[in-house]
PDB file of C-alpha atoms in Angstrom:
ATOM      1  CA  MET A   1       0.000   0.000   0.000  1.00 53.00           C
ATOM      2  CA  ARG A   2       2.789   2.436   0.885  1.00 51.00           C
ATOM      3  CA  GLY A   3       4.507   1.663  -2.418  1.00 51.00           C
ATOM      4  CA  TYR A   4       1.263   2.349  -4.288  1.00 47.00           C
ATOM      5  CA  GLN A   5       0.779   5.664  -2.446  1.00 51.00           C
ATOM      6  CA  ALA A   6       4.368   6.704  -3.179  1.00 51.00           C
ATOM      7  CA  ALA A   7       3.941   5.861  -6.866  1.00 51.00           C
ATOM      8  CA  ALA A   8       0.667   7.779  -6.983  1.00 51.00           C
ATOM      9  CA  GLN A   9       2.307  10.823  -5.392  1.00 53.00           C
ATOM     10  CA  ASN A  10       5.200  10.669  -7.878  1.00 56.00           C
ATOM     11  CA  ASN A  11       2.765  10.436 -10.777  1.00 54.00           C
ATOM     12  CA  SER A  12       0.768  13.325  -9.352  1.00 53.00           C
ATOM     13  CA  GLY A  13       3.925  15.428  -9.075  1.00 55.00           C
ATOM     14  CA  ARG A  14       4.898  14.622 -12.649  1.00 58.00           C
ATOM     15  CA  PHE A  15       1.424  15.528 -13.924  1.00 53.00           C
ATOM     16  CA  ALA A  16       1.523  18.832 -11.989  1.00 51.00           C
ATOM     17  CA  ALA A  17       4.964  19.679 -13.380  1.00 55.00           C
ATOM     18  CA  ALA A  18       3.824  18.810 -16.882  1.00 59.00           C
ATOM     19  CA  GLY A  19       0.772  21.048 -16.439  1.00 55.00           C
ATOM     20  CA  GLN A  20       2.935  23.947 -15.273  1.00 56.00           C
ATOM     21  CA  ASP A  21       5.277  23.479 -18.237  1.00 62.00           C
ATOM     22  CA  ALA A  22       2.299  23.515 -20.604  1.00 64.00           C
ATOM     23  CA  GLN A  23       0.938  26.652 -18.958  1.00 60.00           C
ATOM     24  CA  ARG A  24       4.313  28.410 -19.241  1.00 58.00           C
ATOM     25  CA  GLN A  25       4.580  27.430 -22.898  1.00 64.00           C
ATOM     26  CA  GLN A  26       1.085  28.751 -23.545  1.00 62.00           C
ATOM     27  CA  GLN A  27       1.883  32.047 -21.828  1.00 58.00           C
ATOM     28  CA  GLN A  28       5.108  32.413 -23.797  1.00 58.00           C
ATOM     29  CA  GLN A  29       3.273  31.652 -27.034  1.00 64.00           C
ATOM     30  CA  MET A  30       0.694  34.343 -26.252  1.00 59.00           C
ATOM     31  CA  GLN A  31       3.447  36.864 -25.490  1.00 57.00           C
ATOM     32  CA  ASP A  32       5.286  35.967 -28.701  1.00 59.00           C
ATOM     33  CA  GLU A  33       2.091  36.448 -30.695  1.00 61.00           C
ATOM     34  CA  GLN A  34       1.632  39.895 -29.152  1.00 56.00           C
ATOM     35  CA  ILE A  35       5.181  40.942 -30.024  1.00 59.00           C
ATOM     36  CA  ALA A  36       4.769  39.451 -33.503  1.00 60.00           C
ATOM     37  CA  LYS A  37       1.762  41.708 -34.069  1.00 56.00           C
ATOM     38  CA  MET A  38       3.797  44.716 -32.985  1.00 57.00           C
ATOM     39  CA  LEU A  39       6.594  43.715 -35.359  1.00 57.00           C
ATOM     40  CA  GLN A  40       4.103  43.269 -38.191  1.00 59.00           C
ATOM     41  CA  ALA A  41       2.800  46.782 -37.590  1.00 55.00           C
ATOM     42  CA  GLN A  42       6.358  48.095 -37.634  1.00 53.00           C
ATOM     43  CA  GLU A  43       7.027  46.269 -40.880  1.00 54.00           C
ATOM     44  CA  PHE A  44       3.903  47.828 -42.391  1.00 53.00           C
ATOM     45  CA  HIS A  45       5.068  51.306 -41.393  1.00 50.00           C
ATOM     46  CA  ARG A  46       8.559  50.540 -42.682  1.00 51.00           C
ATOM     47  CA  THR A  47       7.159  49.680 -46.128  1.00 53.00           C
ATOM     48  CA  GLN A  48       5.206  52.962 -46.117  1.00 51.00           C
ATOM     49  CA  ASN A  49       8.186  55.078 -45.064  1.00 50.00           C
ATOM     50  CA  PRO A  50      11.385  53.016 -44.783  1.00 46.00           C
ATOM     51  CA  SER A  51      13.619  55.706 -43.282  1.00 44.00           C
ATOM     52  CA  HIS A  52      11.214  56.677 -40.500  1.00 43.00           C
ATOM     53  CA  ILE A  53      10.798  53.510 -38.426  1.00 38.00           C
ATOM     54  CA  ALA A  54      12.857  52.613 -35.378  1.00 41.00           C
ATOM     55  CA  MET A  55      12.542  49.477 -33.328  1.00 39.00           C
ATOM     56  CA  PRO A  56      11.733  50.109 -29.672  1.00 41.00           C
ATOM     57  CA  HIS A  57      14.957  50.163 -27.696  1.00 41.00           C
ATOM     58  CA  HIS A  58      14.678  48.805 -24.187  1.00 39.00           C
ATOM     59  CA  GLY A  59      18.320  48.939 -23.193  1.00 40.00           C
ATOM     60  CA  GLY A  60      20.382  46.353 -21.413  1.00 41.00           C
ATOM     61  CA  ALA A  61      21.944  43.131 -22.617  1.00 38.00           C
ATOM     62  CA  HIS A  62      19.991  39.976 -23.409  1.00 40.00           C
ATOM     63  CA  HIS A  63      20.609  37.377 -20.732  1.00 40.00           C
ATOM     64  CA  GLY A  64      20.040  33.778 -21.675  1.00 41.00           C
ATOM     65  CA  GLY A  65      17.308  32.492 -23.951  1.00 42.00           C
ATOM     66  CA  GLY A  66      19.466  33.103 -26.977  1.00 45.00           C
ATOM     67  CA  GLY A  67      17.143  31.024 -29.158  1.00 46.00           C
ATOM     68  CA  ARG A  68      14.324  32.024 -31.448  1.00 46.00           C
ATOM     69  CA  HIS A  69      12.220  33.748 -28.769  1.00 47.00           C
ATOM     70  CA  GLY A  70      15.037  35.424 -26.803  1.00 52.00           C
ATOM     71  CA  GLY A  71      14.770  38.924 -28.229  1.00 52.00           C
ATOM     72  CA  LYS A  72      10.966  39.075 -28.148  1.00 50.00           C
ATOM     73  CA  GLN A  73      10.827  37.645 -24.642  1.00 49.00           C
ATOM     74  CA  ASP A  74      13.372  40.209 -23.451  1.00 57.00           C
ATOM     75  CA  ALA A  75      11.329  42.975 -25.061  1.00 58.00           C
ATOM     76  CA  ILE A  76       8.142  41.891 -23.288  1.00 53.00           C
ATOM     77  CA  GLN A  77       9.875  41.546 -19.932  1.00 54.00           C
ATOM     78  CA  ALA A  78      11.520  44.949 -20.379  1.00 58.00           C
ATOM     79  CA  MET A  79       8.185  46.605 -21.119  1.00 56.00           C
ATOM     80  CA  ILE A  80       6.156  44.799 -18.456  1.00 54.00           C
ATOM     81  CA  GLY A  81       8.884  45.029 -15.830  1.00 55.00           C
ATOM     82  CA  GLY A  82       9.967  48.535 -16.739  1.00 52.00           C
ATOM     83  CA  ALA A  83       7.844  50.203 -14.061  1.00 48.00           C
ATOM     84  CA  GLY A  84       9.514  48.320 -11.265  1.00 49.00           C
ATOM     85  CA  HIS A  85       7.119  45.385 -10.768  1.00 51.00           C
ATOM     86  CA  SER A  86       9.143  42.439  -9.546  1.00 47.00           C
ATOM     87  CA  GLY A  87       6.582  39.879 -10.734  1.00 48.00           C
ATOM     88  CA  GLY A  88       5.883  38.432  -7.329  1.00 50.00           C
ATOM     89  CA  GLY A  89       6.913  38.363  -3.711  1.00 54.00           C
ATOM     90  CA  SER A  90       4.571  41.117  -2.578  1.00 60.00           C
ATOM     91  CA  ASN A  91       2.244  40.673   0.381  1.00 76.00           C
ATOM     92  CA  ASP A  92      -0.013  43.515  -0.739  1.00 82.00           C
ATOM     93  CA  PRO A  93      -2.970  42.084  -2.704  1.00 86.00           C
ATOM     94  CA  GLU A  94      -4.104  45.527  -3.861  1.00 87.00           C
ATOM     95  CA  ARG A  95      -0.654  46.302  -5.205  1.00 87.00           C
ATOM     96  CA  GLU A  96      -0.524  42.976  -7.006  1.00 87.00           C
ATOM     97  CA  ALA A  97      -3.963  43.632  -8.496  1.00 88.00           C
ATOM     98  CA  ARG A  98      -2.828  47.047  -9.759  1.00 88.00           C
ATOM     99  CA  HIS A  99       0.243  45.482 -11.331  1.00 87.00           C
ATOM    100  CA  ARG A 100      -1.804  42.786 -13.016  1.00 89.00           C
ATOM    101  CA  MET A 101      -4.213  45.394 -14.384  1.00 91.00           C
ATOM    102  CA  ARG A 102      -1.325  47.487 -15.673  1.00 90.00           C
ATOM    103  CA  ASP A 103       0.272  44.478 -17.365  1.00 88.00           C
ATOM    104  CA  GLU A 104      -3.027  43.521 -18.977  1.00 90.00           C
ATOM    105  CA  GLN A 105      -3.370  47.055 -20.331  1.00 90.00           C
ATOM    106  CA  LEU A 106       0.123  46.837 -21.798  1.00 87.00           C
ATOM    107  CA  LYS A 107      -0.638  43.501 -23.440  1.00 86.00           C
ATOM    108  CA  MET A 108      -3.864  44.901 -24.874  1.00 88.00           C
ATOM    109  CA  ALA A 109      -2.033  47.971 -26.179  1.00 87.00           C
ATOM    110  CA  LEU A 110       0.548  45.738 -27.867  1.00 84.00           C
ATOM    111  CA  GLU A 111      -2.282  43.914 -29.577  1.00 84.00           C
ATOM    112  CA  VAL A 112      -4.604  46.746 -30.639  1.00 87.00           C
ATOM    113  CA  ASN A 113      -2.266  49.778 -30.767  1.00 84.00           C
ATOM    114  CA  PRO A 114       1.301  48.576 -31.489  1.00 81.00           C
ATOM    115  CA  GLU A 115       2.066  51.890 -33.239  1.00 78.00           C
ATOM    116  CA  ALA A 116       2.274  53.488 -29.793  1.00 81.00           C
ATOM    117  CA  PHE A 117       5.576  51.650 -29.263  1.00 80.00           C
ATOM    118  CA  ILE A 118       7.184  52.967 -32.461  1.00 80.00           C
ATOM    119  CA  SER A 119       9.462  55.996 -32.390  1.00 79.00           C
ATOM    120  CA  VAL A 120       7.735  58.718 -34.417  1.00 83.00           C
ATOM    121  CA  PRO A 121       9.902  61.099 -36.475  1.00 86.00           C
ATOM    122  CA  MET A 122       9.241  64.813 -36.447  1.00 91.00           C
ATOM    123  CA  LEU A 123       8.289  66.825 -39.542  1.00 94.00           C
ATOM    124  CA  TYR A 124      11.090  68.591 -41.433  1.00 96.00           C
ATOM    125  CA  VAL A 125      11.181  70.241 -44.852  1.00 95.00           C
ATOM    126  CA  SER A 126      14.131  71.342 -46.956  1.00 95.00           C
ATOM    127  CA  CYS A 127      14.339  75.062 -47.633  1.00 95.00           C
ATOM    128  CA  THR A 128      16.740  77.930 -48.223  1.00 95.00           C
ATOM    129  CA  LEU A 129      16.952  81.145 -46.220  1.00 95.00           C
ATOM    130  CA  ASN A 130      19.001  83.947 -47.725  1.00 93.00           C
ATOM    131  CA  ASP A 131      20.355  81.327 -50.191  1.00 92.00           C
ATOM    132  CA  VAL A 132      21.565  79.095 -47.323  1.00 95.00           C
ATOM    133  CA  PRO A 133      20.163  75.519 -47.403  1.00 95.00           C
ATOM    134  CA  LEU A 134      18.431  74.439 -44.191  1.00 95.00           C
ATOM    135  CA  LYS A 135      16.108  71.835 -42.755  1.00 95.00           C
ATOM    136  CA  ALA A 136      13.130  73.539 -41.124  1.00 95.00           C
ATOM    137  CA  PHE A 137      11.142  71.900 -38.358  1.00 96.00           C
ATOM    138  CA  VAL A 138       7.390  72.176 -39.031  1.00 96.00           C
ATOM    139  CA  ASP A 139       5.654  72.761 -35.681  1.00 93.00           C
ATOM    140  CA  THR A 140       1.890  73.301 -35.742  1.00 92.00           C
ATOM    141  CA  GLY A 141       2.020  73.903 -31.991  1.00 89.00           C
ATOM    142  CA  ALA A 142       4.378  76.870 -32.245  1.00 91.00           C
ATOM    143  CA  GLN A 143       2.840  80.338 -32.401  1.00 91.00           C
ATOM    144  CA  MET A 144       5.649  81.961 -34.370  1.00 92.00           C
ATOM    145  CA  THR A 145       8.471  81.125 -36.728  1.00 95.00           C
ATOM    146  CA  VAL A 146      11.825  81.166 -34.945  1.00 95.00           C
ATOM    147  CA  MET A 147      15.477  80.462 -35.565  1.00 95.00           C
ATOM    148  CA  THR A 148      18.555  80.230 -33.388  1.00 94.00           C
ATOM    149  CA  ALA A 149      21.164  82.969 -33.212  1.00 93.00           C
ATOM    150  CA  LYS A 150      23.638  80.522 -34.746  1.00 94.00           C
ATOM    151  CA  CYS A 151      21.292  80.007 -37.697  1.00 95.00           C
ATOM    152  CA  ALA A 152      20.921  83.795 -38.107  1.00 95.00           C
ATOM    153  CA  GLN A 153      24.690  84.075 -38.255  1.00 94.00           C
ATOM    154  CA  LYS A 154      24.913  81.174 -40.682  1.00 95.00           C
ATOM    155  CA  CYS A 155      22.351  82.868 -42.954  1.00 95.00           C
ATOM    156  CA  ARG A 156      24.078  86.260 -42.672  1.00 95.00           C
ATOM    157  CA  LEU A 157      21.050  87.837 -40.994  1.00 95.00           C
ATOM    158  CA  LEU A 158      22.511  88.964 -37.659  1.00 93.00           C
ATOM    159  CA  GLU A 159      22.775  92.586 -38.817  1.00 93.00           C
ATOM    160  CA  LYS A 160      19.043  92.577 -39.573  1.00 95.00           C
ATOM    161  CA  VAL A 161      17.996  91.457 -36.087  1.00 95.00           C
ATOM    162  CA  ASP A 162      15.964  94.204 -34.386  1.00 95.00           C
ATOM    163  CA  PRO A 163      16.854  94.074 -30.636  1.00 93.00           C
ATOM    164  CA  ARG A 164      13.806  96.190 -29.740  1.00 93.00           C
ATOM    165  CA  PHE A 165      11.834  92.967 -29.933  1.00 90.00           C
ATOM    166  CA  ARG A 166      13.760  91.274 -27.158  1.00 88.00           C
ATOM    167  CA  GLY A 167      11.825  89.212 -24.666  1.00 84.00           C
ATOM    168  CA  VAL A 168      11.179  85.655 -23.549  1.00 84.00           C
ATOM    169  CA  ALA A 169       9.567  82.909 -25.586  1.00 77.00           C
ATOM    170  CA  ALA A 170       7.559  80.644 -23.309  1.00 72.00           C
ATOM    171  CA  GLY A 171       6.114  77.235 -24.115  1.00 64.00           C
ATOM    172  CA  VAL A 172       7.145  73.829 -22.827  1.00 58.00           C
ATOM    173  CA  GLY A 173      10.300  75.634 -21.748  1.00 66.00           C
ATOM    174  CA  ALA A 174      11.532  79.206 -21.976  1.00 74.00           C
ATOM    175  CA  ALA A 175      14.143  80.882 -24.159  1.00 83.00           C
ATOM    176  CA  ARG A 176      15.390  84.433 -24.385  1.00 89.00           C
ATOM    177  CA  ILE A 177      14.544  86.328 -27.558  1.00 91.00           C
ATOM    178  CA  ALA A 178      17.428  88.278 -29.113  1.00 92.00           C
ATOM    179  CA  GLY A 179      15.151  90.184 -31.489  1.00 94.00           C
ATOM    180  CA  ARG A 180      13.388  89.788 -34.801  1.00 95.00           C
ATOM    181  CA  VAL A 181      14.245  89.751 -38.481  1.00 96.00           C
ATOM    182  CA  HIS A 182      11.278  91.637 -39.901  1.00 95.00           C
ATOM    183  CA  MET A 183      11.508  90.492 -43.511  1.00 95.00           C
ATOM    184  CA  ALA A 184      13.183  87.472 -45.042  1.00 94.00           C
ATOM    185  CA  THR A 185      12.439  85.196 -47.977  1.00 93.00           C
ATOM    186  CA  LEU A 186      12.074  81.498 -47.295  1.00 95.00           C
ATOM    187  CA  ARG A 187      12.202  79.254 -50.348  1.00 94.00           C
ATOM    188  CA  PHE A 188      10.934  75.709 -50.675  1.00 93.00           C
ATOM    189  CA  GLY A 189      12.341  74.121 -53.795  1.00 86.00           C
ATOM    190  CA  SER A 190      12.592  76.176 -56.977  1.00 83.00           C
ATOM    191  CA  THR A 191       8.963  77.293 -57.280  1.00 84.00           C
ATOM    192  CA  THR A 192       7.715  78.267 -53.811  1.00 90.00           C
ATOM    193  CA  ALA A 193       8.890  81.364 -51.935  1.00 92.00           C
ATOM    194  CA  VAL A 194       7.272  83.085 -48.953  1.00 94.00           C
ATOM    195  CA  ASP A 195       7.992  86.301 -47.067  1.00 94.00           C
ATOM    196  CA  VAL A 196       8.316  85.772 -43.340  1.00 94.00           C
ATOM    197  CA  SER A 197       9.262  87.521 -40.102  1.00 95.00           C
ATOM    198  CA  ILE A 198      11.516  85.380 -37.924  1.00 95.00           C
ATOM    199  CA  THR A 199      12.049  85.688 -34.188  1.00 95.00           C
ATOM    200  CA  VAL A 200      15.665  85.006 -33.210  1.00 94.00           C
ATOM    201  CA  LEU A 201      16.361  83.031 -30.036  1.00 93.00           C
ATOM    202  CA  GLU A 202      19.564  83.369 -28.066  1.00 91.00           C
ATOM    203  CA  GLN A 203      19.771  79.606 -27.631  1.00 84.00           C
ATOM    204  CA  ASN A 204      21.850  77.550 -30.065  1.00 79.00           C
ATOM    205  CA  HIS A 205      20.370  74.106 -29.447  1.00 81.00           C
ATOM    206  CA  GLY A 206      17.286  72.499 -30.905  1.00 84.00           C
ATOM    207  CA  PRO A 207      16.065  72.999 -34.500  1.00 91.00           C
ATOM    208  CA  GLU A 208      17.927  75.834 -36.178  1.00 93.00           C
ATOM    209  CA  LEU A 209      14.773  76.982 -37.957  1.00 95.00           C
ATOM    210  CA  LEU A 210      11.204  76.303 -36.856  1.00 95.00           C
ATOM    211  CA  VAL A 211       8.207  77.041 -39.074  1.00 96.00           C
ATOM    212  CA  GLY A 212       5.321  78.148 -36.849  1.00 95.00           C
ATOM    213  CA  LEU A 213       1.620  78.853 -37.181  1.00 95.00           C
ATOM    214  CA  ASP A 214       2.157  82.479 -38.192  1.00 95.00           C
ATOM    215  CA  LEU A 215       3.642  81.405 -41.520  1.00 95.00           C
ATOM    216  CA  MET A 216       1.326  78.418 -41.961  1.00 95.00           C
ATOM    217  CA  ARG A 217      -1.836  80.445 -41.351  1.00 95.00           C
ATOM    218  CA  LYS A 218      -0.725  83.317 -43.574  1.00 94.00           C
ATOM    219  CA  TYR A 219      -0.132  80.989 -46.521  1.00 94.00           C
ATOM    220  CA  GLN A 220      -2.880  78.499 -45.559  1.00 94.00           C
ATOM    221  CA  ALA A 221      -0.447  75.617 -45.357  1.00 94.00           C
ATOM    222  CA  VAL A 222      -1.785  72.071 -45.146  1.00 95.00           C
ATOM    223  CA  VAL A 223       0.069  69.267 -43.387  1.00 95.00           C
ATOM    224  CA  ASP A 224      -0.860  66.174 -45.399  1.00 95.00           C
ATOM    225  CA  LEU A 225       0.430  63.144 -43.500  1.00 93.00           C
ATOM    226  CA  ALA A 226      -1.199  60.701 -45.922  1.00 93.00           C
ATOM    227  CA  ARG A 227       1.019  62.051 -48.711  1.00 94.00           C
ATOM    228  CA  ASN A 228       3.881  62.969 -46.345  1.00 95.00           C
ATOM    229  CA  VAL A 229       3.974  66.550 -47.642  1.00 94.00           C
ATOM    230  CA  MET A 230       3.174  70.114 -46.624  1.00 95.00           C
ATOM    231  CA  LEU A 231       1.115  72.097 -49.119  1.00 95.00           C
ATOM    232  CA  ILE A 232       1.742  75.827 -49.588  1.00 93.00           C
ATOM    233  CA  GLY A 233      -0.019  77.627 -52.410  1.00 87.00           C
ATOM    234  CA  GLY A 234      -1.015  74.300 -53.899  1.00 88.00           C
ATOM    235  CA  LYS A 235       2.622  73.188 -54.125  1.00 92.00           C
ATOM    236  CA  ALA A 236       3.590  69.943 -52.362  1.00 94.00           C
ATOM    237  CA  ILE A 237       6.727  70.244 -50.238  1.00 94.00           C
ATOM    238  CA  PRO A 238       7.879  66.755 -49.187  1.00 95.00           C
ATOM    239  CA  PHE A 239       8.877  66.027 -45.627  1.00 95.00           C
ATOM    240  CA  VAL A 240      12.480  64.908 -45.296  1.00 93.00           C
ATOM    241  CA  GLU A 241      14.369  62.699 -42.895  1.00 87.00           C
ATOM    242  CA  ASP A 242      14.672  63.822 -39.295  1.00 77.00           C
ATOM    243  CA  ASP A 243      18.412  63.870 -38.511  1.00 67.00           C
ATOM    244  CA  ASP A 244      17.783  63.677 -34.751  1.00 62.00           C
ATOM    245  CA  HIS A 245      15.547  60.654 -35.280  1.00 51.00           C
ATOM    246  CA  LYS A 246      18.209  59.023 -37.435  1.00 56.00           C
ATOM    247  CA  ARG A 247      20.826  59.544 -34.712  1.00 57.00           C
ATOM    248  CA  ARG A 248      18.471  57.991 -32.130  1.00 53.00           C
ATOM    249  CA  GLU A 249      18.056  54.975 -34.426  1.00 54.00           C
ATOM    250  CA  GLN A 250      21.825  54.601 -34.728  1.00 53.00           C
ATOM    251  CA  ARG A 251      22.296  54.799 -30.949  1.00 56.00           C
ATOM    252  CA  SER A 252      19.609  52.142 -30.414  1.00 53.00           C
TER     253      SER A 252
END
């Protein structure tokens, strides 16, 4: 009888272990499917605009699991564990429930909105200012068109800066205004030219030239993301590669 009970317990233990292995495999398969959907969405965006898609970078080295699922598994663990949830060992049921809810939301987002995990490039157009070629940042959230003092020097416009228009430009941050260039000609390609007033900032970081709402409203510009262009006067000005985005891709 004791031998029969011992054998039954061993069989029960083996069945339980087998069930746990099957459950782990099922969970891993579900996670892989979620990451696969995110990768498919990235591939779709890459085919639409090859130079503007970056894989999510989660940092750190990959430890173990160097097989077929290693990279995807690491990506899921990095995203789910990124907020500091240890995955167990807590005696606080409410905290565990919050963590489970958060993880479920992340899994759902990976499934229905994988684009949220893709690095989005900003909008730049090629132009010339005072015959100097530039890349201008198109910012529909900026009230006025601005450039850095370094850009003004580069475009030989420093002598035209009116210091009576000094002040502070406030938005997400704040920057000191050196003055304003009251009249300049901004050209897009060989057929489109616009007259613009440009506020000059004392800072020398960030986009060297930023096209704001003042210019876009005056010339009734249209940002057409479906065609990846900005329309001014019926002329399509294509968006170009974001150098900062490209550098972030290279670092990742």
